Amino acid sequence: MRIEENASLEPYNTLRVAARCRFLVQLQSLSDVDEFIADARFRHVPRMILGGGSNLLLRGDFDGVVARVALRGMETVRSDTGAVYLRAAAGEDWHTFVVWTIEHGYAGLENLSLIPGTVGGAPIQNIGAYGVELSDVLHCVEAVHTVSGEARTFDKNACKFSYRESVFKRGERANYIITAITVRLPHTPRYVTDYHGVRQALRDNDITEPNAHSISQAVCQLRRAKLPDPDKLGNAGSFFKNPVLSDARLTSLRRRHSQLPAYPQANGDYKIPAAWLLEQCGWKGRRQGDAGFYDRHALVLVNHGHASGAELLALADRARQDVLDRFGIELEFEPQII
Ligand SMILES: Cc1cc2nc3c(=O)[nH]c(=O)nc-3n(C[C@H](O)[C@H](O)[C@H](O)COP(=O)(O)OP(=O)(O)OC[C@H]3O[C@@H](n4cnc5c(N)ncnc54)[C@H](O)[C@@H]3O)c2cc1C
C-alpha cells in the first residue's frame, strides 16, 4: 500500500482545486484494501474514498486520509442464453471499460461513453446520459465495509438506484469501498437513439442502422462539442441536478413562467432542465475571479485557473439562490461537497 503524507489532491480532482490531505493512500489490490481498513493510523481520522475525482468539490484541505481506489482488471464472467456478464474492477477508467465492452462485441454501455471517472464511482450516483442510466444494465456491485472489513455483494435492487442516486451516496452505506461492478448486457441489443442530439448526430454521419460503436462515436462527438475537457478547463460536469416537480407544481409555476420547459417522467412528474433556469438568471458564461459557469453550458461550474473550492462553492450557492428567488425551485448540487 503506497502512502503519501501531506499530499496534493490537485491532480486527483477534475475541478483542479489545489487542496491537500494529511494522507493519500493508493489501493492497488484487495490486500491493500484490507491493509488500509486494518491500519490503526487511519482508524480515528476522517476518511474519504476517491475514484477519478470527477464528481466532487473539495472546499478546502482535507485533514484526514484519502484512499484512492486503483484496482484494475476487466473480464467476462459468464454468458447465458439471454446476456453476457462483464466485470470490471473499481479503479478502471469508466470510458476504457465502455470501449472494451464495445470492442468485445457487446452493446448496452454506448450511451454512457466518455463520462469521466472510474468504474467504482459510476454506481455512486447511478451515472446517466442520453437516455440510459447505469441501473439499466448493472447486475451487481462488490464492496468492502470500511470499518468491519466485511466484503459484500449488492445486487441491483439492494443498490436502490434512482435519478443520480444510490444507496452508496449517504448514511451507513457510504461506508463501503466499491471494489468491482458487473454489468449484464443482453445478447439482443436495444439501442437507445431517441435522444434528439444522438439521432441528429447519427443522421449527420449518414448512419441509418446504428450499432454500439456508431452510437458511442455519436455520443463522444456530442459530448466533446458540449462539455469542457477537464484537462483544459477544470470542471465536474453538471453541477446541479435537474429538479423534478409534480404536475400541480408545474401548472402553478407556468402561470408565472409560461415558457418553463418540462419533460414528463414515467411516474407523472416532470423534470425541469436546471441549465434553463440558470440561463434565465443570467449565469451562463458568468465569471467571478477564476470561478465561473461555462459559456456553452450553464450547468457546468468551471475553474478558469486558480479558484479555490470555497470560491467555487460560493459562486454555485449564489446561482442556486438566484434560481430559488426567481422560480421558487431549490436546486440540488450533483457533485459531493467534501
Ligand atoms: C466533463 C464531465 C462530464 C460528466 N458527465 C456526466 C454525465 O453525463 N453523467 C453523469 O452521471 N455524470 C457525469 N459526470 C460526473 C462524473 O463523471 C461521474 O459522477 C463519475 O461516475 C464520478 O466517478 P469518479 O470515479 O470520478 O468519482 P469521484 O469524483 O472520485 O467520487 C465521487 C463520489 O463517489 C465516491 N467514490 C468514488 N469511487 C468510489 C469507490 N470505489 N468506492 C466508494 N466510493 C467511491 C467518492 O467518495 C465520492 O463521494 C461528468 C463529470 C465531468 C467532469
XYZ file of C-alpha atoms and ligand atoms in Angstrom:
391
model
C 0.000 0.000 0.000
C 1.502 3.333 -1.099
C 1.090 6.157 1.423
C 1.992 9.801 0.879
C 1.813 12.408 3.651
C 0.629 15.998 3.143
C -0.266 15.128 -0.454
C -1.660 17.455 -3.106
C -5.101 16.499 -4.400
C -4.914 18.869 -7.351
C -4.102 16.129 -9.890
C -6.880 13.990 -8.446
C -9.910 16.260 -8.882
C -11.208 17.467 -12.242
C -12.177 20.894 -10.883
C -8.408 21.252 -10.290
C -8.816 22.644 -6.789
C -5.407 22.897 -5.120
C -6.333 21.204 -1.837
C -4.127 18.904 0.236
C -4.803 15.946 2.515
C -2.985 14.551 5.546
C -2.524 11.087 3.979
C -3.099 9.842 0.448
C -3.273 6.074 0.151
C -3.305 4.197 -3.168
C -5.348 0.992 -3.105
C -3.994 -1.165 -5.922
C -5.110 -4.591 -4.750
C -7.692 -6.184 -2.479
C -4.945 -6.806 0.071
C -4.229 -3.028 0.021
C -7.917 -2.504 0.823
C -7.698 -4.915 3.795
C -4.451 -3.312 4.954
C -5.987 0.164 4.772
C -9.010 -0.881 6.828
C -6.825 -2.575 9.461
C -4.267 0.252 9.718
C -4.503 1.838 13.194
C -3.225 5.205 11.880
C -6.380 5.666 9.836
C -8.935 4.463 12.400
C -9.720 7.774 14.054
C -9.190 10.289 11.276
C -11.783 11.354 8.672
C -11.672 9.095 5.620
C -12.611 9.751 2.071
C -12.747 7.302 -0.807
C -11.593 8.713 -4.131
C -12.107 7.487 -7.673
C -11.330 9.802 -10.581
C -12.307 12.943 -8.637
C -14.735 13.983 -11.384
C -17.802 14.361 -9.196
C -16.615 16.240 -6.160
C -15.765 19.701 -4.955
C -13.061 19.982 -2.329
C -13.984 23.061 -0.346
C -10.573 23.133 1.360
C -7.785 20.913 2.681
C -8.866 17.508 3.959
C -7.492 16.797 7.406
C -7.715 13.065 7.096
C -6.937 10.126 4.850
C -7.927 9.941 1.207
C -7.961 6.392 -0.181
C -7.725 6.359 -3.953
C -9.169 3.208 -5.487
C -6.789 1.991 -8.194
C -7.861 -1.662 -8.555
C -7.527 -2.953 -12.106
C -8.979 -5.695 -14.302
C -11.800 -6.405 -16.746
C -13.213 -9.837 -17.552
C -16.129 -11.763 -18.991
C -17.675 -13.587 -16.054
C -20.201 -15.740 -17.880
C -22.712 -15.817 -20.659
C -26.174 -17.386 -20.624
C -28.872 -17.582 -23.250
C -30.056 -14.022 -22.584
C -26.990 -11.985 -21.766
C -23.311 -11.679 -21.064
C -21.971 -10.644 -17.629
C -18.912 -8.396 -17.669
C -16.972 -7.421 -14.557
C -14.594 -4.501 -14.076
C -12.513 -3.529 -11.076
C -13.378 -0.205 -9.438
C -10.179 1.615 -10.382
C -10.593 1.113 -14.124
C -11.353 4.241 -16.130
C -15.084 4.179 -16.951
C -14.746 5.069 -20.636
C -11.993 2.466 -21.098
C -14.454 -0.138 -19.803
C -17.169 1.099 -22.185
C -14.782 0.854 -25.150
C -13.625 -2.605 -24.020
C -17.229 -3.889 -23.971
C -17.895 -2.497 -27.446
C -14.662 -3.941 -28.836
C -15.720 -7.334 -27.471
C -18.945 -7.049 -29.461
C -21.366 -6.122 -26.670
C -23.939 -3.338 -26.543
C -25.569 -1.512 -23.653
C -22.991 0.972 -22.379
C -22.526 3.013 -25.570
C -24.721 5.950 -24.445
C -22.543 6.270 -21.338
C -19.381 6.793 -23.404
C -16.847 9.391 -22.330
C -18.253 10.010 -18.847
C -15.131 10.774 -16.808
C -14.221 8.908 -13.635
C -13.768 5.341 -12.545
C -15.885 2.205 -12.691
C -16.237 2.351 -8.877
C -17.512 5.931 -8.999
C -20.223 5.056 -11.534
C -22.777 3.381 -9.217
C -22.458 6.079 -6.531
C -24.731 8.477 -8.395
C -26.062 5.969 -10.946
C -24.420 7.742 -13.862
C -26.631 8.542 -16.774
C -26.549 10.207 -20.160
C -28.526 10.302 -23.391
C -31.448 8.224 -22.171
C -29.504 5.467 -20.382
C -28.556 5.026 -16.734
C -26.096 2.571 -15.236
C -29.019 0.966 -13.379
C -30.417 -0.199 -16.766
C -27.524 -2.658 -17.119
C -25.974 -3.086 -13.694
C -26.024 -6.625 -12.314
C -24.151 -6.252 -9.006
C -21.664 -4.179 -7.031
C -18.896 -5.702 -4.916
C -17.803 -3.692 -1.893
C -15.885 -3.883 1.367
C -17.065 -2.172 4.565
C -14.540 0.443 5.667
C -14.870 -0.379 9.363
C -15.628 -4.096 9.656
C -13.754 -5.152 6.525
C -16.749 -7.338 5.567
C -16.992 -7.998 1.827
C -20.492 -7.805 0.411
C -22.145 -8.084 -2.977
C -25.100 -5.764 -3.595
C -27.493 -6.924 -6.275
C -29.206 -4.272 -8.354
C -32.237 -3.953 -6.037
C -30.028 -3.507 -2.992
C -28.336 -0.530 -4.707
C -31.663 1.401 -4.584
C -30.913 3.348 -7.724
C -32.858 6.405 -8.810
C -32.022 9.591 -10.739
C -28.379 10.407 -9.744
C -28.863 8.476 -6.515
C -27.936 5.171 -4.939
C -27.722 3.615 -1.534
C -23.968 4.316 -1.540
C -24.357 8.077 -1.511
C -25.473 8.639 2.054
C -25.628 7.220 5.553
C -24.199 3.898 6.624
C -23.849 2.577 3.056
C -21.409 5.396 2.263
C -19.006 3.403 4.451
C -18.293 0.941 1.670
C -15.357 0.860 -0.694
C -16.670 -0.348 -4.024
C -14.159 -2.809 -5.432
C -15.851 -4.022 -8.653
C -19.077 -3.988 -10.623
C -20.671 -6.469 -13.011
C -22.943 -5.380 -15.838
C -25.444 -7.598 -17.649
C -25.640 -6.839 -21.356
C -28.369 -8.647 -23.348
C -27.258 -10.547 -26.455
C -30.042 -8.807 -28.374
C -29.176 -5.131 -28.162
C -31.798 -2.480 -27.501
C -30.248 0.699 -28.873
C -31.432 3.982 -27.369
C -31.289 6.625 -30.080
C -34.420 8.647 -29.389
C -32.498 11.414 -27.618
C -32.634 14.324 -30.043
C -28.873 15.065 -30.166
C -27.960 11.409 -30.709
C -30.472 11.000 -33.543
C -29.173 14.144 -35.197
C -25.503 13.155 -34.856
C -26.226 9.740 -36.414
C -28.105 11.410 -39.263
C -25.239 13.880 -39.799
C -22.897 10.903 -40.143
C -25.280 9.115 -42.570
C -25.824 6.219 -40.174
C -29.158 4.547 -40.808
C -28.519 1.303 -38.926
C -26.790 2.316 -35.713
C -24.793 -0.106 -33.584
C -22.946 0.203 -30.278
C -19.846 1.557 -31.975
C -21.578 4.233 -34.055
C -23.759 5.335 -31.134
C -20.679 5.596 -28.919
C -18.965 7.718 -31.604
C -22.027 9.975 -31.861
C -22.197 10.384 -28.090
C -18.456 11.224 -27.912
C -18.908 13.793 -30.683
C -21.818 15.419 -28.830
C -20.044 15.447 -25.504
C -16.849 16.946 -26.948
C -18.880 19.749 -28.532
C -20.912 20.493 -25.411
C -18.748 19.866 -22.368
C -15.333 21.249 -21.439
C -12.421 18.810 -21.270
C -11.297 18.812 -17.602
C -7.660 18.600 -18.777
C -8.112 22.017 -20.380
C -10.726 23.668 -18.155
C -11.377 22.377 -14.636
C -14.968 21.217 -14.117
C -17.079 18.459 -12.584
C -19.671 18.123 -15.360
C -23.209 19.154 -14.427
C -23.017 20.930 -11.113
C -26.767 20.791 -10.388
C -29.318 18.031 -10.706
C -32.350 18.642 -12.866
C -35.204 19.284 -10.428
C -38.289 17.058 -10.591
C -41.700 18.661 -9.990
C -45.221 17.350 -9.578
C -47.849 18.124 -12.210
C -49.618 20.526 -9.813
C -46.422 22.437 -9.015
C -45.537 22.721 -12.693
C -49.003 24.041 -13.558
C -48.764 26.641 -10.820
C -45.243 27.732 -11.879
C -46.267 28.001 -15.523
C -48.837 30.637 -14.560
C -45.916 32.999 -13.936
C -43.308 31.390 -16.217
C -45.202 30.192 -19.272
C -42.014 29.194 -21.142
C -40.752 26.836 -18.421
C -39.621 23.642 -20.225
C -40.572 20.312 -18.650
C -40.063 16.674 -19.601
C -42.674 14.121 -18.452
C -41.393 11.232 -16.336
C -42.819 7.725 -16.151
C -44.418 8.402 -12.726
C -46.293 11.522 -13.883
C -43.761 14.026 -12.526
C -41.815 16.460 -14.713
C -38.066 17.026 -15.000
C -37.029 20.660 -15.434
C -33.695 21.442 -17.120
C -31.610 23.194 -14.447
C -29.487 24.714 -17.255
C -32.540 26.652 -18.498
C -33.287 28.012 -15.012
C -29.651 29.144 -14.612
C -29.607 30.678 -18.072
C -32.742 32.670 -17.308
C -30.961 34.054 -14.248
C -28.001 35.098 -16.408
C -25.472 32.562 -15.125
C -24.322 31.094 -18.436
C -20.746 32.251 -19.033
C -20.738 34.426 -15.888
C -17.471 34.603 -14.007
C -16.118 35.934 -10.743
C -12.336 35.777 -10.475
C -11.348 32.299 -11.627
C -14.677 30.702 -10.713
C -17.367 30.738 -13.372
C -20.063 28.993 -15.375
C -19.161 27.561 -18.764
C -20.134 29.810 -21.652
C -21.572 26.923 -23.675
C -23.477 25.198 -20.858
C -24.915 26.960 -17.815
C -24.958 23.771 -15.750
C -21.176 23.432 -15.709
C -19.210 25.220 -12.988
C -15.639 25.819 -14.187
C -12.283 26.740 -12.703
C -10.523 29.154 -15.053
C -7.225 28.761 -13.199
C -6.722 29.124 -9.509
C -10.205 29.287 -7.978
C -10.320 27.758 -4.509
C -13.002 25.266 -3.522
C -14.591 27.921 -1.292
C -14.792 30.405 -4.196
C -16.350 27.825 -6.500
C -18.865 26.831 -3.865
C -19.751 30.454 -3.093
C -20.497 31.084 -6.772
C -22.589 27.923 -7.051
C -24.508 28.997 -3.933
C -25.230 32.426 -5.420
C -26.541 30.846 -8.616
C -28.686 28.451 -6.604
C -30.100 31.341 -4.556
C -30.978 33.302 -7.721
C -32.940 30.338 -9.088
C -34.727 29.968 -5.753
C -35.619 33.675 -5.625
C -36.876 33.786 -9.183
C -38.569 30.414 -9.624
C -39.017 29.112 -6.084
C -37.138 25.961 -7.139
C -34.344 24.703 -4.891
C -31.528 23.260 -6.977
C -29.500 20.396 -5.565
C -25.751 20.041 -6.147
C -24.819 16.956 -8.139
C -21.176 16.528 -7.032
C -20.279 15.591 -3.483
C -19.061 18.597 -1.476
C -16.117 17.462 0.631
C -16.825 16.731 -18.072
C -17.687 15.879 -17.174
C -18.836 15.295 -17.671
C -19.643 14.498 -16.851
N -20.766 13.921 -17.379
C -21.555 13.132 -16.625
C -22.715 12.524 -17.178
O -23.027 12.675 -18.356
N -23.471 11.746 -16.369
C -23.163 11.540 -15.059
O -23.897 10.808 -14.396
N -22.055 12.094 -14.517
C -21.244 12.878 -15.251
N -20.130 13.465 -14.706
C -19.831 13.244 -13.276
C -18.802 12.109 -13.024
O -18.017 11.874 -14.146
C -19.459 10.809 -12.598
O -20.304 11.006 -11.500
C -18.429 9.729 -12.255
O -19.071 8.489 -12.137
C -17.663 10.001 -10.972
O -16.680 8.989 -10.816
P -15.320 9.263 -10.098
O -14.556 7.980 -10.085
O -14.619 10.423 -10.670
O -15.825 9.600 -8.629
P -15.185 10.662 -7.608
O -15.418 12.032 -8.085
O -13.786 10.275 -7.269
O -16.095 10.394 -6.327
C -17.461 10.771 -6.336
C -18.107 10.147 -5.092
O -18.037 8.727 -5.202
C -17.303 8.156 -4.127
N -16.495 7.067 -4.697
C -15.749 7.094 -5.824
N -15.195 5.886 -6.043
C -15.601 5.091 -5.028
C -15.379 3.711 -4.688
N -14.620 2.894 -5.451
N -15.968 3.229 -3.569
C -16.752 4.019 -2.787
N -17.000 5.311 -3.049
C -16.432 5.834 -4.165
C -16.458 9.289 -3.556
O -16.184 9.089 -2.183
C -17.367 10.489 -3.788
O -18.308 10.574 -2.764
C -19.289 14.270 -15.501
C -18.114 14.860 -14.991
C -17.316 15.648 -15.816
C -16.054 16.248 -15.269
